[in-house]
Amino acid sequence: MSLSIVSAALVSQLCYFPAHDLGDGYWLKKANLLEPELMAAVKSQSDTCIELTKQSELDEAAHLVKLDPTKKTIVLSKK
């Protein structure tokens, strides 16, 4: 089993927690594949978890988490 498949199996959700959002939108502007789901979560201001089903989604999610200055607004988690 390759490392990427193992990573996708271990980390399967990107969760958004609006209570920690600073509102600058920097990380959201960098979203591509996950942008529609994240934009909807930001608009609704509700805790939301997005299932990551592709390696490309996992890669984007990891990048976005690194950009989050609070390290609490968007979080990778196990399903």
CSV table of C-alpha atoms in Angstrom, one decimal:
chain,number,residue,atom,x,y,z
A,1,MET,CA,0.0,0.0,0.0
A,2,SER,CA,1.4,3.4,-0.9
A,3,LEU,CA,1.9,6.2,1.5
A,4,SER,CA,-0.7,8.4,-0.2
A,5,ILE,CA,-3.4,5.7,0.1
A,6,VAL,CA,-2.5,5.3,3.8
A,7,SER,CA,-2.7,9.0,4.3
A,8,ALA,CA,-6.1,9.3,2.6
A,9,ALA,CA,-7.4,6.5,4.8
A,10,LEU,CA,-6.1,8.0,8.0
A,11,VAL,CA,-7.1,11.6,7.3
A,12,SER,CA,-10.5,11.7,5.7
A,13,GLN,CA,-12.2,15.0,6.6
A,14,LEU,CA,-11.5,18.7,6.5
A,15,CYS,CA,-13.6,20.4,9.2
A,16,TYR,CA,-14.4,24.1,9.4
A,17,PHE,CA,-15.1,25.7,12.8
A,18,PRO,CA,-16.5,29.3,12.4
A,19,ALA,CA,-16.0,30.2,16.0
A,20,HIS,CA,-12.2,30.4,15.3
A,21,ASP,CA,-12.5,32.1,12.0
A,22,LEU,CA,-10.7,35.5,11.9
A,23,GLY,CA,-12.7,36.5,8.8
A,24,ASP,CA,-9.7,37.5,6.6
A,25,GLY,CA,-10.5,34.7,4.1
A,26,TYR,CA,-6.9,34.2,3.1
A,27,TRP,CA,-7.0,30.4,3.3
A,28,LEU,CA,-10.4,30.3,1.5
A,29,LYS,CA,-9.0,32.3,-1.4
A,30,LYS,CA,-6.4,29.6,-1.9
A,31,ALA,CA,-9.0,26.8,-2.1
A,32,ASN,CA,-9.7,25.3,-5.5
A,33,LEU,CA,-11.2,21.8,-5.4
A,34,LEU,CA,-12.8,22.3,-2.0
A,35,GLU,CA,-13.9,25.9,-2.6
A,36,PRO,CA,-17.6,25.4,-3.1
A,37,GLU,CA,-18.1,23.3,0.1
A,38,LEU,CA,-15.9,25.7,2.1
A,39,MET,CA,-17.6,28.8,0.8
A,40,ALA,CA,-21.0,27.3,1.8
A,41,ALA,CA,-19.7,26.5,5.3
A,42,VAL,CA,-18.4,30.0,5.7
A,43,LYS,CA,-21.6,31.5,4.5
A,44,SER,CA,-23.7,29.4,6.8
A,45,GLN,CA,-21.3,29.9,9.8
A,46,SER,CA,-21.9,26.3,10.9
A,47,ASP,CA,-19.5,23.7,11.9
A,48,THR,CA,-18.9,21.5,8.8
A,49,CYS,CA,-16.8,18.6,7.9
A,50,ILE,CA,-16.1,17.7,4.2
A,51,GLU,CA,-15.3,14.2,3.3
A,52,LEU,CA,-12.1,13.9,1.3
A,53,THR,CA,-12.3,11.2,-1.2
A,54,LYS,CA,-9.3,11.9,-3.5
A,55,GLN,CA,-5.7,12.4,-2.9
A,56,SER,CA,-5.9,15.8,-4.6
A,57,GLU,CA,-8.5,16.9,-2.1
A,58,LEU,CA,-6.3,15.7,0.8
A,59,ASP,CA,-3.4,17.5,-0.6
A,60,GLU,CA,-5.3,20.8,-1.0
A,61,ALA,CA,-6.8,20.4,2.5
A,62,ALA,CA,-3.4,19.9,4.0
A,63,HIS,CA,-2.2,23.1,2.2
A,64,LEU,CA,-5.2,25.1,3.4
A,65,VAL,CA,-4.7,23.9,7.0
A,66,LYS,CA,-1.1,25.2,6.9
A,67,LEU,CA,-2.4,28.6,5.8
A,68,ASP,CA,-4.9,29.0,8.7
A,69,PRO,CA,-3.3,31.4,11.1
A,70,THR,CA,-5.4,30.1,14.1
A,71,LYS,CA,-4.7,26.4,13.4
A,72,LYS,CA,-8.3,25.9,14.7
A,73,THR,CA,-10.5,27.2,11.9
A,74,ILE,CA,-9.9,24.4,9.5
A,75,VAL,CA,-8.7,21.1,10.8
A,76,LEU,CA,-7.9,17.7,9.2
A,77,SER,CA,-9.5,14.9,11.2
A,78,LYS,CA,-10.2,11.2,11.0
A,79,LYS,CA,-13.6,10.2,9.9
